[in-house]
């Protein structure tokens, strides 16, 4: 219970006490705030139970739909692999279809939900029931109209579709092609009925979509077949008409034209060769003619190349004469020399013959020129014939090309017609045997239990919410804690000795009745002072007083010990402690003087010497303290009261006056202990005037009320006070709550053990005595 040896230097944290997370402190806080946490949990659980009681029950029924493209492939007779991307798109598309208003309207029409009373009039919600309860409570005060018979519920198809879409849940089962369709309703039958209707509606919608698409495709293909057939007939008629207009019936026309062009080309080649030959001969003859008659005889061979030489005897005669003449000249020359007179005649004959040959060459040249002109004209005519034939063939080719185009168009239209005809037949067959790509693999079952509210989840949420709220309020309470609760706080924050705890005492009535006061002192001396509202013995009270005695004994100077009892604020119980401390010292056999120096609020005087006529302030007027002091005949406690008629003069001046100093010095010599009940340190500084003449102060603070910061401020404001404090006492302690504020292993945890120990000791000692 007591912490007599807790000096600051002994409270340094040890290595084993330094923790990153102080679990002991956390558990201590939780235990301290257990009532708050329990209350919050109880409130939240109560709210959860209220919600479970008032919240309407809802049921969920679910079915499963499979997207299976293999069913369509069985009807088509084809095998097409579906990629993961395509499957993903198909599943997502089908999910959106199930959530669409079209499916909702189909379900509403199939189940006739627009006039279904169970669907349109569900039970009121939790908030609706709360509002209804408040309305029922307030209706007697505000009045209530006449009750009108409600008409049968009815809603539009759009409203019903909106209600269905709000309560239907469509989810994909993992990564598969299976879709789970669930519906939540106020009754299990309604939930099952609507969930099954959704499965049937999506299958029927798929069938209708396939039929509509197939029918639309068939109608379009039929229209296209009609258009393509008409186009093909027009193409055939255009071919017949073109053949009649162009005269082209078969491909033989083109073959005859090719043969004519080939013959003309051969003739043109022959004519070109002949023209070249004649042009060469004419050029050679013209060269000889250009050389003159003298050179004509040397080129008489040109006459032999002409085609008319054999037909003209004169040319042959001239050639023979010229050859004989040349031979004769050569003979004469070789026989008679170049100057023979016969050579003259022979040369004359040769010259005449040269002129004749020259004349024939000129005639031959004219003949060649005529032939060349004829050959060139023939060549020009052949070229013209070939060009004409080519133009005619080009026209025929163009016509043939147009004819081929018409034939190709007719052939293409025929192929297209056959293709569309085949597809049209397939569409007609699919209409007669439709197979949807979705099917229901799990029918919606009747739910056995409601899906909401979920009792365990609601209670767990209420429990967790209560814990969080309790922790929040508990944290707020801890953060709001500003006062001293344990002796460890006093030692750690103030650096002074902690003397002990004082319980809350019932002194109100005993303070005015001397008999009751005597009874209180008697019970106090026997360790039976009673706390407020309890019969538990308060031995810690006496133990705390003994700790104060030990502190004073170790600090007193020459003579008796003088101690001042102070507090930070009024009403903290310093007077009670001072009186009890003085009576305890008297009970131990010491001479004790109790001085009531709290001149503004003389609590000790009212408690012990309420009938006194004089007080401490009368010392300033020359009175002796022995004339003022009163002695209790039962205990022998000597008391110097304060003025009972009110405060006179300035109390600070008196407490620091030489008269007060002289009085305390004489009291120290006359008594073993002098206990001074001083004014509080917070409002005034009167108590500091007495500090130099005492052995120290005992500071009394109220447990759980006096702010720690205020005490630290007071001690920091008066530096000499920190060294003169004998210890701190926590007063008005609730020992039932005290263990909550102690850490694991703290002495406050063992309050009950100490009390049982001292209770046994109290009961045994009187018998031993």
XYZ file of C-alpha atoms in Angstrom:
769
model
C 0.000 0.000 0.000
C 2.693 2.434 0.910
C 5.668 3.655 -1.040
C 7.954 4.852 1.709
C 11.276 4.488 -0.087
C 10.369 5.732 -3.573
C 13.000 8.419 -4.029
C 13.514 9.831 -7.549
C 16.997 8.451 -7.922
C 15.699 4.928 -7.430
C 13.060 5.274 -10.152
C 15.343 5.404 -13.182
C 14.057 2.949 -15.802
C 16.014 -0.268 -15.963
C 16.904 -1.854 -19.323
C 14.400 -4.646 -18.763
C 11.657 -2.032 -18.239
C 12.267 -0.250 -21.553
C 9.775 -1.699 -24.038
C 8.721 -0.696 -27.485
C 5.123 -1.639 -26.659
C 4.230 -1.553 -22.981
C 1.695 -4.382 -22.800
C 1.341 -4.020 -19.068
C 0.257 -0.442 -19.452
C -2.109 -1.337 -22.274
C -3.743 -4.054 -20.174
C -3.946 -1.672 -17.266
C -5.725 0.907 -19.404
C -8.105 -1.760 -20.717
C -8.930 -2.941 -17.223
C -9.394 0.646 -16.059
C -11.776 1.384 -18.904
C -13.471 -2.010 -18.783
C -16.752 -0.558 -17.611
C -16.800 1.978 -20.432
C -15.941 -0.688 -22.978
C -18.507 -3.091 -21.512
C -21.172 -0.387 -21.527
C -20.472 0.492 -25.154
C -20.496 -3.186 -26.136
C -23.785 -3.673 -24.283
C -25.312 -0.650 -26.023
C -24.187 -1.820 -29.436
C -25.390 -5.374 -28.774
C -28.727 -3.986 -27.654
C -28.948 -1.928 -30.834
C -27.995 -5.025 -32.818
C -30.759 -7.027 -31.135
C -33.229 -4.229 -31.816
C -32.175 -4.244 -35.442
C -32.509 -8.042 -35.645
C -35.972 -7.769 -34.107
C -37.265 -4.980 -36.333
C -35.403 -5.606 -39.591
C -37.495 -7.505 -42.175
C -36.340 -10.930 -43.277
C -35.188 -11.339 -46.873
C -34.439 -14.502 -48.811
C -32.111 -15.111 -51.739
C -32.648 -17.765 -54.394
C -30.005 -18.285 -57.083
C -29.658 -20.246 -60.309
C -26.747 -20.819 -62.687
C -26.614 -20.235 -66.452
C -23.971 -21.646 -68.796
C -22.841 -19.934 -71.997
C -22.138 -22.875 -74.368
C -21.304 -22.028 -77.967
C -20.829 -25.739 -78.748
C -24.610 -26.144 -78.958
C -24.758 -23.885 -82.013
C -21.843 -25.732 -83.588
C -23.708 -29.047 -83.242
C -26.592 -27.652 -85.289
C -24.283 -26.039 -87.854
C -22.041 -29.073 -88.185
C -18.970 -26.881 -87.762
C -16.209 -26.756 -85.181
C -14.924 -23.332 -84.208
C -12.547 -22.770 -81.309
C -13.425 -19.883 -78.985
C -10.498 -17.879 -77.603
C -10.280 -16.661 -74.019
C -10.789 -13.056 -75.122
C -13.947 -13.945 -77.043
C -15.279 -15.969 -74.101
C -14.595 -13.057 -71.759
C -16.497 -10.689 -74.036
C -19.409 -13.116 -74.378
C -19.734 -13.574 -70.601
C -19.569 -9.838 -69.923
C -22.124 -9.161 -72.642
C -24.491 -11.771 -71.219
C -24.126 -10.302 -67.726
C -25.183 -6.886 -69.020
C -28.098 -8.495 -70.849
C -29.267 -10.097 -67.597
C -29.091 -6.704 -65.879
C -30.963 -4.940 -68.675
C -34.479 -3.593 -68.460
C -35.611 -5.826 -71.339
C -35.047 -8.997 -69.292
C -36.631 -7.329 -66.253
C -39.724 -6.443 -68.278
C -39.901 -9.993 -69.636
C -39.796 -11.372 -66.052
C -42.431 -8.876 -64.921
C -44.764 -9.913 -67.754
C -44.104 -13.622 -67.296
C -44.859 -13.543 -63.547
C -47.553 -10.833 -63.746
C -45.701 -8.744 -61.163
C -47.468 -5.483 -62.008
C -50.445 -6.633 -59.898
C -48.669 -9.017 -57.499
C -49.489 -7.843 -53.974
C -46.667 -9.815 -52.378
C -44.119 -8.245 -54.714
C -45.514 -4.701 -54.656
C -46.176 -4.582 -50.890
C -43.075 -5.941 -49.149
C -42.746 -5.683 -45.350
C -41.586 -2.258 -44.130
C -37.877 -1.745 -43.711
C -36.085 -1.193 -40.424
C -36.254 2.592 -40.771
C -39.864 2.320 -41.891
C -40.766 0.382 -38.775
C -38.943 2.933 -36.638
C -40.879 5.752 -38.291
C -44.088 3.762 -37.872
C -43.403 3.251 -34.174
C -42.751 6.974 -33.687
C -45.874 7.797 -35.650
C -47.901 5.466 -33.434
C -46.482 7.096 -30.321
C -47.099 10.624 -31.583
C -50.490 9.991 -33.142
C -52.437 10.514 -29.872
C -50.902 13.966 -29.543
C -51.223 15.121 -33.171
C -54.330 13.170 -34.163
C -54.848 10.626 -36.872
C -57.039 10.677 -39.927
C -59.667 8.131 -40.810
C -58.476 4.811 -42.065
C -59.160 4.342 -45.765
C -59.332 0.895 -47.304
C -56.225 0.438 -49.392
C -56.772 -0.314 -53.083
C -55.139 -3.398 -54.595
C -51.506 -2.567 -55.365
C -50.619 -1.957 -58.968
C -47.558 -0.522 -60.681
C -46.368 0.224 -64.189
C -44.117 -2.145 -66.047
C -41.263 0.374 -65.876
C -41.516 0.665 -62.084
C -41.585 -3.104 -61.669
C -38.555 -3.445 -63.964
C -36.701 -0.910 -61.850
C -37.531 -2.820 -58.651
C -36.341 -6.076 -60.230
C -33.069 -4.552 -61.415
C -32.453 -3.143 -57.913
C -32.693 -6.566 -56.224
C -31.207 -8.917 -58.814
C -27.558 -9.920 -58.500
C -25.609 -11.203 -61.528
C -22.108 -12.547 -60.903
C -19.615 -14.605 -62.812
C -18.433 -17.847 -61.238
C -14.679 -17.434 -61.186
C -13.160 -17.421 -64.677
C -15.686 -19.869 -66.113
C -18.545 -19.301 -68.543
C -21.118 -19.858 -65.766
C -23.208 -16.912 -64.554
C -24.981 -16.926 -61.179
C -28.323 -15.110 -61.125
C -29.807 -14.492 -57.671
C -32.791 -12.514 -56.480
C -33.586 -11.212 -52.996
C -37.224 -11.027 -51.899
C -39.294 -10.873 -48.730
C -40.448 -14.499 -49.008
C -38.605 -17.634 -50.162
C -41.321 -18.543 -52.674
C -41.191 -15.138 -54.347
C -37.370 -15.219 -54.498
C -37.402 -18.683 -56.095
C -40.147 -17.736 -58.549
C -38.377 -14.605 -59.791
C -34.937 -16.274 -59.921
C -36.331 -19.082 -62.078
C -38.164 -16.555 -64.213
C -34.860 -14.802 -64.851
C -33.268 -18.056 -66.053
C -36.192 -18.830 -68.358
C -36.313 -15.247 -69.574
C -32.660 -15.164 -70.622
C -32.984 -18.505 -72.452
C -36.141 -17.342 -74.203
C -34.538 -14.001 -74.981
C -31.596 -15.821 -76.572
C -34.023 -17.948 -78.642
C -35.980 -14.891 -79.717
C -32.809 -13.045 -80.579
C -31.554 -15.976 -82.692
C -34.948 -16.350 -84.396
C -35.203 -12.632 -85.066
C -31.676 -12.520 -86.428
C -32.262 -15.622 -88.587
C -35.578 -14.291 -89.844
C -34.106 -10.893 -90.632
C -31.199 -12.580 -92.437
C -33.616 -14.841 -94.379
C -35.769 -11.900 -95.420
C -32.725 -9.945 -96.500
C -31.292 -12.906 -98.426
C -34.641 -13.510 -100.107
C -34.747 -9.902 -101.201
C -31.185 -10.170 -102.446
C -32.003 -13.357 -104.352
C -34.807 -11.547 -106.140
C -32.520 -8.648 -106.994
C -29.663 -10.914 -108.112
C -32.032 -13.037 -110.286
C -33.349 -9.916 -111.991
C -29.804 -8.654 -112.544
C -28.745 -12.012 -114.029
C -31.644 -11.995 -116.484
C -30.799 -8.467 -117.541
C -27.176 -9.540 -118.123
C -28.216 -12.467 -120.374
C -30.502 -10.208 -122.417
C -27.679 -7.689 -122.809
C -25.371 -10.445 -124.176
C -27.927 -11.531 -126.780
C -28.616 -7.973 -127.854
C -24.890 -7.157 -128.161
C -24.247 -10.188 -130.311
C -27.043 -9.195 -132.616
C -25.780 -5.604 -132.890
C -22.082 -6.495 -133.409
C -22.556 -9.575 -135.570
C -20.279 -11.582 -133.333
C -21.583 -14.999 -132.740
C -18.526 -17.249 -132.556
C -14.769 -16.876 -132.151
C -14.111 -17.966 -135.844
C -14.529 -14.370 -137.053
C -11.405 -13.423 -135.207
C -9.460 -16.392 -136.770
C -10.244 -15.356 -140.436
C -9.188 -11.810 -139.759
C -5.883 -13.062 -138.384
C -5.219 -15.133 -141.508
C -5.886 -12.186 -143.846
C -3.505 -10.009 -141.926
C -0.843 -12.708 -142.102
C -1.115 -13.050 -145.951
C -0.941 -9.297 -146.475
C 2.095 -9.119 -144.266
C 3.898 -11.740 -146.372
C 3.073 -9.838 -149.582
C 4.285 -6.611 -148.022
C 7.578 -8.256 -147.125
C 8.047 -9.495 -150.719
C 7.206 -6.075 -152.161
C 9.662 -4.402 -149.774
C 12.424 -6.807 -150.936
C 11.718 -6.136 -154.602
C 11.641 -2.393 -154.054
C 15.012 -2.559 -152.395
C 16.561 -4.591 -155.192
C 15.296 -2.210 -157.890
C 16.441 0.799 -155.876
C 19.965 -0.686 -155.656
C 20.217 -1.397 -159.395
C 18.908 2.076 -160.230
C 21.492 3.621 -157.949
C 24.328 1.662 -159.604
C 23.208 2.643 -163.123
C 22.849 6.269 -162.074
C 26.426 6.223 -160.771
C 27.744 4.958 -164.151
C 25.677 7.532 -166.045
C 27.098 10.214 -163.827
C 30.667 9.121 -164.829
C 29.974 9.866 -168.514
C 30.083 7.893 -171.854
C 33.809 7.033 -171.479
C 32.989 4.904 -168.366
C 29.931 3.329 -169.935
C 31.899 0.700 -171.832
C 33.562 -0.407 -168.596
C 30.119 -1.116 -167.038
C 28.583 -2.927 -169.952
C 28.002 -5.815 -167.559
C 25.167 -3.825 -166.018
C 23.191 -4.429 -169.117
C 23.513 -8.148 -168.557
C 21.931 -7.884 -165.045
C 18.780 -6.453 -166.532
C 15.834 -8.802 -166.919
C 15.324 -7.403 -170.510
C 18.768 -8.343 -171.815
C 17.660 -11.677 -173.172
C 14.611 -10.092 -174.719
C 16.563 -7.209 -176.439
C 18.968 -8.551 -179.229
C 20.529 -5.119 -179.624
C 21.978 -5.207 -176.133
C 23.560 -8.587 -176.812
C 24.965 -7.380 -180.146
C 26.494 -4.304 -178.541
C 28.054 -6.374 -175.873
C 29.490 -8.756 -178.504
C 30.803 -5.909 -180.630
C 32.368 -4.265 -177.673
C 34.086 -7.435 -176.646
C 35.447 -8.030 -180.220
C 36.589 -4.454 -180.534
C 38.484 -4.577 -177.269
C 40.099 -7.807 -178.288
C 41.113 -6.314 -181.716
C 42.646 -3.247 -180.150
C 44.611 -5.399 -177.821
C 45.900 -7.503 -180.691
C 46.878 -4.501 -182.858
C 48.516 -2.846 -179.956
C 50.472 -5.864 -179.076
C 51.346 -6.490 -182.749
C 51.974 -3.003 -184.135
C 52.274 -0.817 -181.115
C 50.125 2.017 -179.847
C 50.807 4.313 -182.735
C 49.485 2.155 -185.496
C 46.956 3.929 -187.761
C 44.539 1.048 -187.369
C 44.280 1.784 -183.695
C 42.833 5.146 -184.531
C 39.997 3.568 -186.408
C 39.508 0.993 -183.730
C 39.403 3.659 -181.010
C 36.867 5.613 -183.030
C 34.706 2.526 -183.262
C 35.162 2.022 -179.549
C 34.062 5.598 -178.803
C 30.975 5.150 -180.969
C 30.248 1.913 -179.237
C 30.660 3.616 -175.834
C 28.046 6.173 -176.813
C 25.687 3.431 -177.802
C 26.264 1.610 -174.505
C 25.766 4.845 -172.588
C 22.464 5.379 -174.345
C 21.350 1.878 -173.421
C 22.350 2.478 -169.806
C 20.251 5.613 -169.765
C 17.311 3.656 -171.049
C 17.937 0.976 -168.471
C 17.947 3.656 -165.768
C 14.566 4.905 -166.861
C 13.284 1.358 -166.787
C 14.545 0.902 -163.202
C 12.970 4.138 -162.107
C 9.625 3.037 -163.505
C 9.853 -0.319 -161.779
C 10.859 1.366 -158.526
C 7.820 3.648 -158.653
C 5.525 0.697 -159.285
C 7.065 -1.310 -156.453
C 6.733 1.578 -154.019
C 3.076 2.054 -154.960
C 2.454 -1.653 -154.453
C 4.109 -1.473 -151.033
C 1.973 1.489 -150.056
C -1.152 -0.362 -151.115
C -0.232 -3.427 -149.099
C 0.386 -1.313 -145.994
C -2.985 0.333 -146.445
C -4.671 -3.029 -146.726
C -2.930 -4.256 -143.587
C -3.958 -1.101 -141.685
C -7.531 -1.477 -142.809
C -7.551 -5.098 -141.782
C -6.006 -4.157 -138.404
C -8.632 -1.492 -137.767
C -11.354 -3.943 -138.541
C -9.745 -6.490 -136.187
C -9.432 -3.846 -133.424
C -13.148 -3.078 -133.642
C -13.840 -6.766 -133.485
C -11.577 -7.075 -130.415
C -13.321 -4.215 -128.610
C -16.651 -5.812 -129.301
C -15.298 -9.116 -128.114
C -14.049 -7.500 -124.910
C -17.437 -6.001 -124.205
C -19.017 -9.336 -124.924
C -16.628 -11.033 -122.504
C -17.442 -8.491 -119.784
C -21.123 -9.129 -120.219
C -20.515 -12.852 -120.023
C -18.338 -12.519 -116.890
C -20.973 -10.383 -115.157
C -23.618 -12.934 -116.026
C -21.423 -15.752 -114.681
C -20.643 -13.832 -111.444
C -24.305 -13.089 -110.855
C -25.037 -16.763 -111.335
C -22.454 -17.785 -108.721
C -23.674 -15.133 -106.282
C -27.234 -16.263 -106.767
C -26.290 -19.862 -106.008
C -24.378 -18.799 -102.870
C -27.237 -16.746 -101.485
C -29.646 -19.499 -102.351
C -27.589 -21.959 -100.243
C -27.420 -19.564 -97.307
C -31.116 -18.871 -97.565
C -31.843 -22.565 -97.331
C -29.587 -22.821 -94.231
C -31.416 -19.921 -92.600
C -34.742 -21.572 -93.252
C -33.453 -24.774 -91.656
C -32.183 -22.903 -88.582
C -35.565 -21.273 -88.122
C -37.144 -24.696 -87.983
C -34.584 -25.978 -85.384
C -33.299 -23.107 -83.144
C -30.669 -23.891 -80.482
C -29.712 -21.140 -77.976
C -26.144 -20.545 -76.865
C -27.168 -20.397 -73.161
C -28.840 -22.942 -70.943
C -29.823 -23.226 -67.288
C -27.605 -25.754 -65.516
C -28.882 -25.137 -61.945
C -32.482 -24.270 -61.196
C -33.172 -21.752 -58.442
C -34.044 -23.591 -55.229
C -36.295 -22.613 -52.356
C -34.064 -20.945 -49.694
C -34.139 -22.588 -46.273
C -33.078 -19.615 -44.172
C -33.155 -15.845 -44.598
C -30.123 -14.183 -46.120
C -30.567 -10.997 -44.135
C -30.341 -9.860 -41.510
C -27.538 -12.280 -40.696
C -27.645 -12.770 -36.965
C -24.021 -13.720 -36.447
C -22.718 -10.977 -38.717
C -24.925 -8.330 -37.107
C -23.970 -9.401 -33.588
C -20.295 -9.612 -34.573
C -20.496 -6.161 -36.146
C -22.258 -4.824 -33.045
C -19.607 -6.413 -30.831
C -16.765 -5.009 -32.909
C -18.460 -1.629 -33.135
C -19.011 -1.620 -29.384
C -15.378 -2.508 -28.804
C -14.215 0.276 -31.098
C -16.593 2.764 -29.528
C -15.546 1.645 -26.052
C -11.888 1.917 -26.990
C -12.570 5.349 -28.403
C -14.307 6.571 -25.265
C -11.704 4.844 -23.127
C -8.925 6.546 -25.051
C -10.738 9.835 -24.652
C -11.015 9.253 -20.902
C -7.326 8.402 -20.689
C -6.355 11.483 -22.649
C -8.674 13.542 -20.456
C -6.979 12.218 -17.293
C -5.040 15.156 -15.813
C -4.761 14.260 -12.128
C -2.546 12.038 -10.002
C -3.739 8.467 -9.608
C -0.728 6.494 -8.338
C 2.310 7.118 -6.251
C 4.538 6.292 -9.228
C 3.113 9.307 -11.051
C 3.917 11.527 -8.078
C 7.491 10.299 -7.854
C 8.145 10.384 -11.602
C 6.588 13.761 -12.385
C 7.374 15.736 -9.218
C 10.602 14.052 -8.119
C 9.504 13.953 -4.476
C 8.736 11.198 -2.007
C 5.297 9.648 -2.037
C 3.917 9.088 1.441
C 0.763 7.124 0.770
C -2.974 7.139 0.106
C -5.776 8.524 2.253
C -9.317 7.214 1.789
C -12.441 9.317 1.585
C -13.711 9.902 5.174
C -17.114 10.865 6.537
C -16.226 13.922 8.630
C -19.152 16.223 7.919
C -21.224 15.424 11.027
C -18.308 14.591 13.278
C -16.752 17.992 12.719
C -19.507 19.743 14.736
C -20.373 17.187 17.436
C -17.649 16.697 20.106
C -18.994 13.275 21.041
C -18.957 12.069 17.477
C -15.482 13.562 17.080
C -14.237 11.603 20.093
C -15.781 8.454 18.690
C -14.085 9.122 15.366
C -10.697 9.547 17.045
C -11.218 6.396 19.057
C -12.072 4.352 15.978
C -9.206 5.953 14.110
C -6.721 4.903 16.765
C -8.051 1.339 16.493
C -7.646 1.303 12.717
C -11.382 1.345 12.079
C -11.966 4.676 10.376
C -14.742 4.071 7.854
C -14.718 5.212 4.279
C -17.731 6.793 2.652
C -20.319 4.178 1.658
C -18.271 1.224 2.953
C -17.496 -0.691 6.132
C -14.015 -1.685 4.994
C -11.306 -0.894 7.585
C -9.057 1.943 6.478
C -5.681 0.875 7.822
C -3.930 2.645 4.890
C -4.979 5.924 6.538
C -2.886 5.225 9.615
C -0.019 3.807 7.546
C 0.141 6.995 5.493
C 0.282 9.065 8.676
C 3.126 6.910 9.936
C 4.995 7.488 6.655
C 4.610 11.242 7.216
C 6.027 10.818 10.715
C 9.068 8.955 9.378
C 9.659 11.642 6.750
C 9.411 14.385 9.362
C 11.695 12.552 11.798
C 14.434 12.240 9.178
C 14.169 15.907 8.188
C 13.672 17.731 11.499
C 16.358 19.999 12.842
C 17.368 20.786 16.440
C 14.468 20.430 18.806
C 11.011 19.316 17.795
C 9.936 18.783 14.233
C 7.932 21.542 12.556
C 5.977 20.533 9.460
C 3.578 22.509 7.307
C 0.606 20.814 5.649
C -0.313 22.453 2.350
C -2.358 21.717 -0.755
C -2.510 23.108 -4.255
C -6.205 24.034 -4.101
C -8.788 24.485 -1.369
C -10.943 21.528 -0.386
C -8.355 18.842 -1.018
C -8.406 17.581 2.590
C -5.203 19.082 3.972
C -6.976 20.114 7.204
C -8.268 16.609 7.789
C -4.797 15.244 7.236
C -3.244 17.847 9.546
C -5.694 17.050 12.381
C -5.375 13.308 11.928
C -1.595 13.554 11.675
C -1.404 15.581 14.874
C -3.700 13.177 16.732
C -1.683 10.222 15.482
C 1.493 11.823 16.837
C -0.224 12.451 20.156
C -1.400 8.860 20.235
C 2.204 7.691 19.894
C 3.110 9.509 23.158
C 4.549 12.766 21.736
C 3.796 16.331 22.705
C 2.154 17.854 19.659
C 1.028 21.368 18.804
C -1.494 21.878 16.009
C -1.474 25.393 14.550
C -4.314 26.505 12.268
C -2.467 29.004 10.017
C -5.081 28.989 7.257
C -6.478 32.334 8.363
C -8.874 32.712 5.425
C -10.455 29.235 5.755
C -9.759 28.013 9.325
C -10.923 24.437 8.839
C -8.963 22.943 11.747
C -10.431 25.519 14.098
C -13.977 24.643 13.041
C -13.229 20.933 13.414
C -11.498 20.949 16.823
C -11.742 24.371 18.506
C -14.905 25.901 17.234
C -15.612 27.522 20.656
C -12.283 29.357 20.867
C -12.480 33.081 21.617
C -9.008 34.052 20.410
C -6.869 33.013 17.495
C -3.457 33.118 15.890
C -3.858 36.690 14.657
C -4.098 37.836 18.284
C -0.361 37.163 18.650
C 0.253 40.310 16.649
C -1.520 42.294 19.389
C 0.787 41.050 22.109
C -1.058 38.025 23.398
C 0.885 34.950 24.422
C 0.232 31.783 22.502
C -0.440 29.929 25.781
C -3.426 32.173 26.377
C -4.793 31.256 22.956
C -3.941 27.530 22.860
C -6.512 24.893 23.807
C -5.746 21.415 25.087
C -7.905 18.367 24.433
C -8.416 16.650 27.806
C -8.741 13.174 26.296
C -5.756 13.149 23.908
C -3.625 15.998 25.199
C -3.421 17.620 21.730
C -2.638 21.336 22.008
C -4.289 23.482 19.327
C -3.675 27.116 18.418
C -6.797 28.083 16.462
C -7.155 30.776 13.867
C -9.456 33.743 14.347
C -13.050 32.535 14.412
C -14.526 35.971 13.892
C -12.957 36.485 10.485
C -9.612 37.454 8.983
C -8.112 40.636 10.286
C -5.339 42.450 8.453
C -2.994 40.996 5.855
C -2.338 37.318 6.539
C 0.901 37.228 4.527
C 2.407 39.997 6.622
C 1.496 38.216 9.838
C 2.805 34.782 8.795
C 6.134 36.354 7.890
C 6.233 38.598 10.932
C 8.785 38.283 13.792
C 5.913 37.383 16.099
C 5.188 34.295 14.041
C 8.860 33.422 13.908
C 9.217 33.795 17.664
C 6.118 31.710 18.237
C 7.360 28.812 16.063
C 10.825 28.910 17.621
C 9.349 28.646 21.115
C 6.929 25.924 20.006
C 9.816 23.898 18.572
C 11.462 23.958 22.033
C 8.293 23.123 23.900
C 6.820 20.360 21.730
C 8.071 17.224 20.044
C 6.124 18.013 16.880
C 4.455 21.124 15.536
C 1.874 20.609 12.758
C 0.857 23.771 10.878
C -2.284 23.786 8.733
C -1.227 26.329 6.030
C -3.219 28.012 3.246
C -3.287 26.419 -0.228
C -0.306 27.207 -2.454
C -2.308 27.857 -5.581
C -4.456 30.902 -4.693
C -1.998 32.646 -2.342
C 1.660 32.521 -1.348
C 1.109 32.901 2.426
C 2.415 29.396 3.152
C 5.805 30.203 1.597
C 6.349 32.817 4.327
C 6.482 30.063 6.943
C 8.727 27.699 4.946
C 12.074 28.998 6.344
C 10.978 28.256 9.959
C 9.821 24.679 9.277
C 11.524 21.381 8.589
C 9.509 20.948 5.410
C 6.047 20.734 3.902
C 3.754 17.800 3.291
C 1.702 18.353 0.159
C -1.835 16.932 0.133
C -3.435 16.505 -3.327
C -6.877 15.160 -4.135
C -6.851 11.823 -5.925
C -8.186 12.119 -9.476
C -9.004 15.843 -9.172
C -5.910 18.006 -8.704
C -4.283 18.670 -12.117
C -0.736 17.427 -12.373
C 0.291 20.440 -14.405
C -0.921 22.772 -11.653
C 1.219 21.006 -9.036
C 4.246 21.046 -11.342
C 3.693 24.749 -12.007
C 3.488 25.576 -8.316
C 6.674 23.659 -7.521
C 8.456 25.166 -10.526
C 7.347 28.656 -9.540
C 8.885 28.250 -6.068
C 12.335 26.618 -6.568
C 13.023 26.421 -2.825
C 9.810 24.448 -2.338
C 11.009 21.400 -4.291
C 13.850 20.821 -1.848
C 11.668 21.318 1.243
C 8.848 18.943 0.365
C 8.904 15.974 2.716
C 6.437 14.083 0.574
C 3.099 14.044 -1.189
C -0.097 12.438 0.061
C -2.972 11.454 -2.262
C -6.231 12.130 -0.465
C -9.843 10.991 -1.019
C -8.745 7.811 -2.774
C -11.325 5.278 -3.959
C -9.573 2.022 -3.109
C -11.975 0.042 -5.258
C -10.805 1.919 -8.342
C -7.182 2.356 -7.323
C -5.930 -1.040 -8.627
C -7.182 -0.126 -12.104
C -4.587 2.616 -12.426
C -1.647 0.543 -11.286
C 0.692 -1.235 -13.648
C 1.360 -4.944 -13.425
C 3.214 -5.666 -10.206
C 2.389 -2.306 -8.638
C 1.578 -2.189 -4.917
C -1.861 -0.772 -5.685
C -2.842 -4.160 -7.150
C -2.532 -5.739 -3.687
C -4.878 -3.443 -1.769
C -7.193 -6.280 -0.813
C -4.276 -8.426 0.364
C -2.985 -5.645 2.603
C -6.396 -4.933 3.983
C -7.023 -8.594 4.832
C -3.621 -8.732 6.526
C -4.262 -5.650 8.630
C -7.802 -6.766 9.355
C -6.526 -10.000 10.902
C -3.879 -8.065 12.815
C -6.497 -5.672 14.116
C -8.714 -8.488 15.286
C -5.863 -10.435 16.992
C -3.961 -7.641 18.717
C -6.664 -6.623 21.196
C -6.948 -10.211 22.450
C -3.169 -10.434 22.757
C -3.118 -7.243 24.718
